[in-house]
Tab-separated table of C-alpha atoms in Angstrom:
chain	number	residue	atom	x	y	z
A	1	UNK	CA	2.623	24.957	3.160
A	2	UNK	CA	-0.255	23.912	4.995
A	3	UNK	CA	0.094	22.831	8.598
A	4	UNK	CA	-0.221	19.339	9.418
A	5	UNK	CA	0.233	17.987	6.182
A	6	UNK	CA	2.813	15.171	5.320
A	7	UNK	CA	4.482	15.205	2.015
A	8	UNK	CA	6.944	12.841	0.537
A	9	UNK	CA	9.259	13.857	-2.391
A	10	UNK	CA	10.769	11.213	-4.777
A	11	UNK	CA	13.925	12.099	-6.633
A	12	UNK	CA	14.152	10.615	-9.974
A	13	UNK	CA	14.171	6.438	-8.960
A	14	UNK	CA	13.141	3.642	-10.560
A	15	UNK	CA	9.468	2.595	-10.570
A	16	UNK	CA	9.973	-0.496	-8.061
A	17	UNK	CA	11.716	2.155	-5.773
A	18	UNK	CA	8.680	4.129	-6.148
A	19	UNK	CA	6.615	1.064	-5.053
A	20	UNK	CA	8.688	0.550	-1.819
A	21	UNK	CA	8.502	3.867	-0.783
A	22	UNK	CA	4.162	3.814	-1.471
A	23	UNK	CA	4.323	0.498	0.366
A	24	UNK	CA	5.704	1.382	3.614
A	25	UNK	CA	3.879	4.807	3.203
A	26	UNK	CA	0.398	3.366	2.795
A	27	UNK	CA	1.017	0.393	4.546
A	28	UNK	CA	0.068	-2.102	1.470
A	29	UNK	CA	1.399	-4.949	-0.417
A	30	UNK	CA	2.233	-4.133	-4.155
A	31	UNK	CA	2.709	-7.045	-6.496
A	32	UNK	CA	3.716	-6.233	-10.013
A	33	UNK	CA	3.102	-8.797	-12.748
A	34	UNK	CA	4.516	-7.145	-15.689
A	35	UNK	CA	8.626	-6.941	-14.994
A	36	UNK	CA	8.724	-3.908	-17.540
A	37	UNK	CA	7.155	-1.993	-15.520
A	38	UNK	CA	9.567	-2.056	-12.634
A	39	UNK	CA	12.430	-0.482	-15.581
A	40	UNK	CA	9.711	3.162	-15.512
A	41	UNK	CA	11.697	5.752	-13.937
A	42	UNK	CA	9.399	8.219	-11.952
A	43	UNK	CA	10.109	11.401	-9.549
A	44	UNK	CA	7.511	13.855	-8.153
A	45	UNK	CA	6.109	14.673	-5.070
A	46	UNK	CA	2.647	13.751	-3.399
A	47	UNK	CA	0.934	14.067	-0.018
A	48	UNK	CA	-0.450	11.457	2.306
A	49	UNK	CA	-3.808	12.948	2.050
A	50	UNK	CA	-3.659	12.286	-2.200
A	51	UNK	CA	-4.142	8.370	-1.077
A	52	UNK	CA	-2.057	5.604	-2.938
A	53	UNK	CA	-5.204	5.623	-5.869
A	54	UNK	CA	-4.354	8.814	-7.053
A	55	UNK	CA	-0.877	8.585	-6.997
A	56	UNK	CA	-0.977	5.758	-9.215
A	57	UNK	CA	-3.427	7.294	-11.543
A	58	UNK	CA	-0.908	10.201	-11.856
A	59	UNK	CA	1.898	7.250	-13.153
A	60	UNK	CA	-0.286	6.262	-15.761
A	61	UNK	CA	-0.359	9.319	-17.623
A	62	UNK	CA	3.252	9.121	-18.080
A	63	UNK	CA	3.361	4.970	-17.944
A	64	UNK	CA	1.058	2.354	-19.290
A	65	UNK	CA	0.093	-0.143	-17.062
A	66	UNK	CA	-3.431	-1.386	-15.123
A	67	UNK	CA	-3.697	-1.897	-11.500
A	68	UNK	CA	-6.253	-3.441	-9.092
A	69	UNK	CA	-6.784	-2.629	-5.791
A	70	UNK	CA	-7.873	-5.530	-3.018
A	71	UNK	CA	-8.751	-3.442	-0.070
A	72	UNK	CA	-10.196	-6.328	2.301
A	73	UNK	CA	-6.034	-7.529	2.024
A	74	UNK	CA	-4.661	-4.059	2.167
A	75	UNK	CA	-2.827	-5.078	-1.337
A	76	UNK	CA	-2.546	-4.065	-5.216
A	77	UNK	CA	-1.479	-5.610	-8.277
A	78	UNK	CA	-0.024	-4.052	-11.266
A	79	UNK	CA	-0.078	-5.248	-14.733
């Protein structure tokens, strides 16, 4: 464990739970466009440090879906 280093660990939740929890976390708005997606059903655990981009990236491997990040309104949308 390294000192100083948040880490936040998801039990097995639904996706949209995931997206609270990233919200609040990173302090963005996530819209999701694609309803599906919100039935995905994800656990793990990730650090602050990984950043909300790789996080997601990580979810696609096991989940298709396409995201775009506005950073000038601190939001993202998933497709």
């Amino acid at each position: 464990t390294v000192t100083g280093v948040q880490t936040c660990a998801l039990p097995i939740s639904p996706f949209n739970s995931l997206l609270n929890k990233l919200e609040k976390y990173y302090n963005v708005n996530i819209s999701v466009r694609n309803l599906n997606i919100l039935n995905y059903r994800c656990t793990g655990k990730f650090k602050e440090q990984d950043g909300i981009e790789h996080i997601l990236k990580v979810i696609q491997k096991d989940h298709k879906f396409t995201y775009s990040i506005n950073e000038e309104k601190d939001s993202i949308i998933i497709e």
